[in-house]
Coordinates of C-alpha atoms in Angstrom, one line a residue:
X2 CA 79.0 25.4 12.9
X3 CA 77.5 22.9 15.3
X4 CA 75.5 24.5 18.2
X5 CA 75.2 22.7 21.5
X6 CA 71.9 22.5 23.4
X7 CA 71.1 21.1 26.1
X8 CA 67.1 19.6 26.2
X9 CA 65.2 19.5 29.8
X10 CA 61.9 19.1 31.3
X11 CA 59.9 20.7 33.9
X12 CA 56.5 19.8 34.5
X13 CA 54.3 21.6 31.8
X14 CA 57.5 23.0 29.6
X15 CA 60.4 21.6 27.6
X16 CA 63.3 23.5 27.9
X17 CA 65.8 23.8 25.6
X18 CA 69.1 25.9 26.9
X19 CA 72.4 27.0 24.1
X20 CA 75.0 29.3 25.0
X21 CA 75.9 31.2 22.2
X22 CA 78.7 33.7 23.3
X23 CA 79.4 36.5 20.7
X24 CA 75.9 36.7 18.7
X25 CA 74.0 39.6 18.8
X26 CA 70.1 39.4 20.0
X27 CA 69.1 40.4 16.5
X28 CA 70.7 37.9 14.4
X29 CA 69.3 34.8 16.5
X30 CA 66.0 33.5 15.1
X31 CA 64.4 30.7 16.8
X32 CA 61.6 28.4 14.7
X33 CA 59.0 25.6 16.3
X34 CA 57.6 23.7 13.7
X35 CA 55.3 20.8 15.4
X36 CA 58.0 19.2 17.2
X37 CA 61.4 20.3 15.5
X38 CA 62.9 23.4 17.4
X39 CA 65.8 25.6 15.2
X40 CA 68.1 28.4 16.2
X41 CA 69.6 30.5 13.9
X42 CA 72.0 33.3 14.1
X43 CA 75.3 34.3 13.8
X44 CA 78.5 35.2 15.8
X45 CA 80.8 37.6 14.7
X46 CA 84.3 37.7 15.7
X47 CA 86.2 40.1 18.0
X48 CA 87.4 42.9 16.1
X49 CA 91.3 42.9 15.9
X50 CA 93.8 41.4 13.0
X51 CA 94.5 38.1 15.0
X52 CA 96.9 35.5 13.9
X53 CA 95.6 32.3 15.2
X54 CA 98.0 30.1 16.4
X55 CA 95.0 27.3 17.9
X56 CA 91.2 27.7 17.1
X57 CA 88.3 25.9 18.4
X58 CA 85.5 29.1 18.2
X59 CA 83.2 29.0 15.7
X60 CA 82.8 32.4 14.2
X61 CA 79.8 33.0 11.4
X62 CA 76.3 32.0 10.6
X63 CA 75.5 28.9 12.5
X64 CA 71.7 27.2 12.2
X65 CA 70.8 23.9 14.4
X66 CA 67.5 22.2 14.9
X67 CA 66.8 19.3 16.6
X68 CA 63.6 16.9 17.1
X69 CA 61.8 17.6 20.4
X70 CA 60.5 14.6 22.4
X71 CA 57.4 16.0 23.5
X72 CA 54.2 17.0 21.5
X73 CA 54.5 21.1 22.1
X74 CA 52.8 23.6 21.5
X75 CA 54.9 25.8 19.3
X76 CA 52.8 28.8 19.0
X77 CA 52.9 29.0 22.6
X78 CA 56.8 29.2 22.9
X79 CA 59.0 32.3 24.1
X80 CA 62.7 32.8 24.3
X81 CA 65.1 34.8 26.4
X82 CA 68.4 35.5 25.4
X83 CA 71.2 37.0 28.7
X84 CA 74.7 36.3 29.0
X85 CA 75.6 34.8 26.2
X86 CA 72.8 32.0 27.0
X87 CA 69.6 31.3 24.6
X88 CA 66.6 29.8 27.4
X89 CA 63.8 28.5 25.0
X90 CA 60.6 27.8 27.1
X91 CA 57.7 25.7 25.0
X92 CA 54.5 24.2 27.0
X93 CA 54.3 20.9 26.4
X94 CA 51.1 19.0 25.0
X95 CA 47.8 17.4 26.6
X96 CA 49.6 13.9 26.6
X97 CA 47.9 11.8 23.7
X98 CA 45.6 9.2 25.5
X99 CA 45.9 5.8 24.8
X100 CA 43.1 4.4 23.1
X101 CA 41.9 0.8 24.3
X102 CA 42.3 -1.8 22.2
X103 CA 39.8 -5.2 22.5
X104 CA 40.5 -8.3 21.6
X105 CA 38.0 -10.2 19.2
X106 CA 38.1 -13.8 19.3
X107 CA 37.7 -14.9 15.1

């Protein structure tokens, strides 16, 4: 199932914010790897013997990762997970300098 997330930016962090109503703390795994962030988990459905007359939840395993657009620093990254709402913080990157470039006349 698709997971939404929503990507923002605050001075020295990216921020990457999901809700995920109905998954349990312990089955969400969240990777950085250079600049790809994924979540993983799973949501499991209400107990009861529905009959589903519309359905638009997604109930099960769900994985989603997405390319960052900042140089992070993964190691560095913590999550919080309250309400049914995954926060990711990751510090952002010294900003790669641009190097000069001269012109030589042939």
């Amino acid at each position: 199932g698709q997971l939404a997330v929503d990507v923002a930016e605050e001075e020295n962090d990216v921020v990457i914010i999901s809700t995920i109503a109905g998954a349990e703390a312990q089955t969400l795994e969240v990777i950085v790897h250079e600049d790809m962030l994924t979540i993983r988990g799973e949501r499991k459905p209400p107990e009861g013997r529905y009959v589903y007359v519309h359905q638009e939840c997604f109930w099960g395993k769900f994985s989603r990762s997405i390319i960052l657009p900042f140089d992070v620093k993964g190691d560095l990254a913590y999550a919080q997970y309250q309400h049914g709402v995954l926060i990711v913080r990751i510090p952002k990157a010294e900003m790669q300098r641009r190097v000069p470039i001269t012109v030589v006349d042939e």
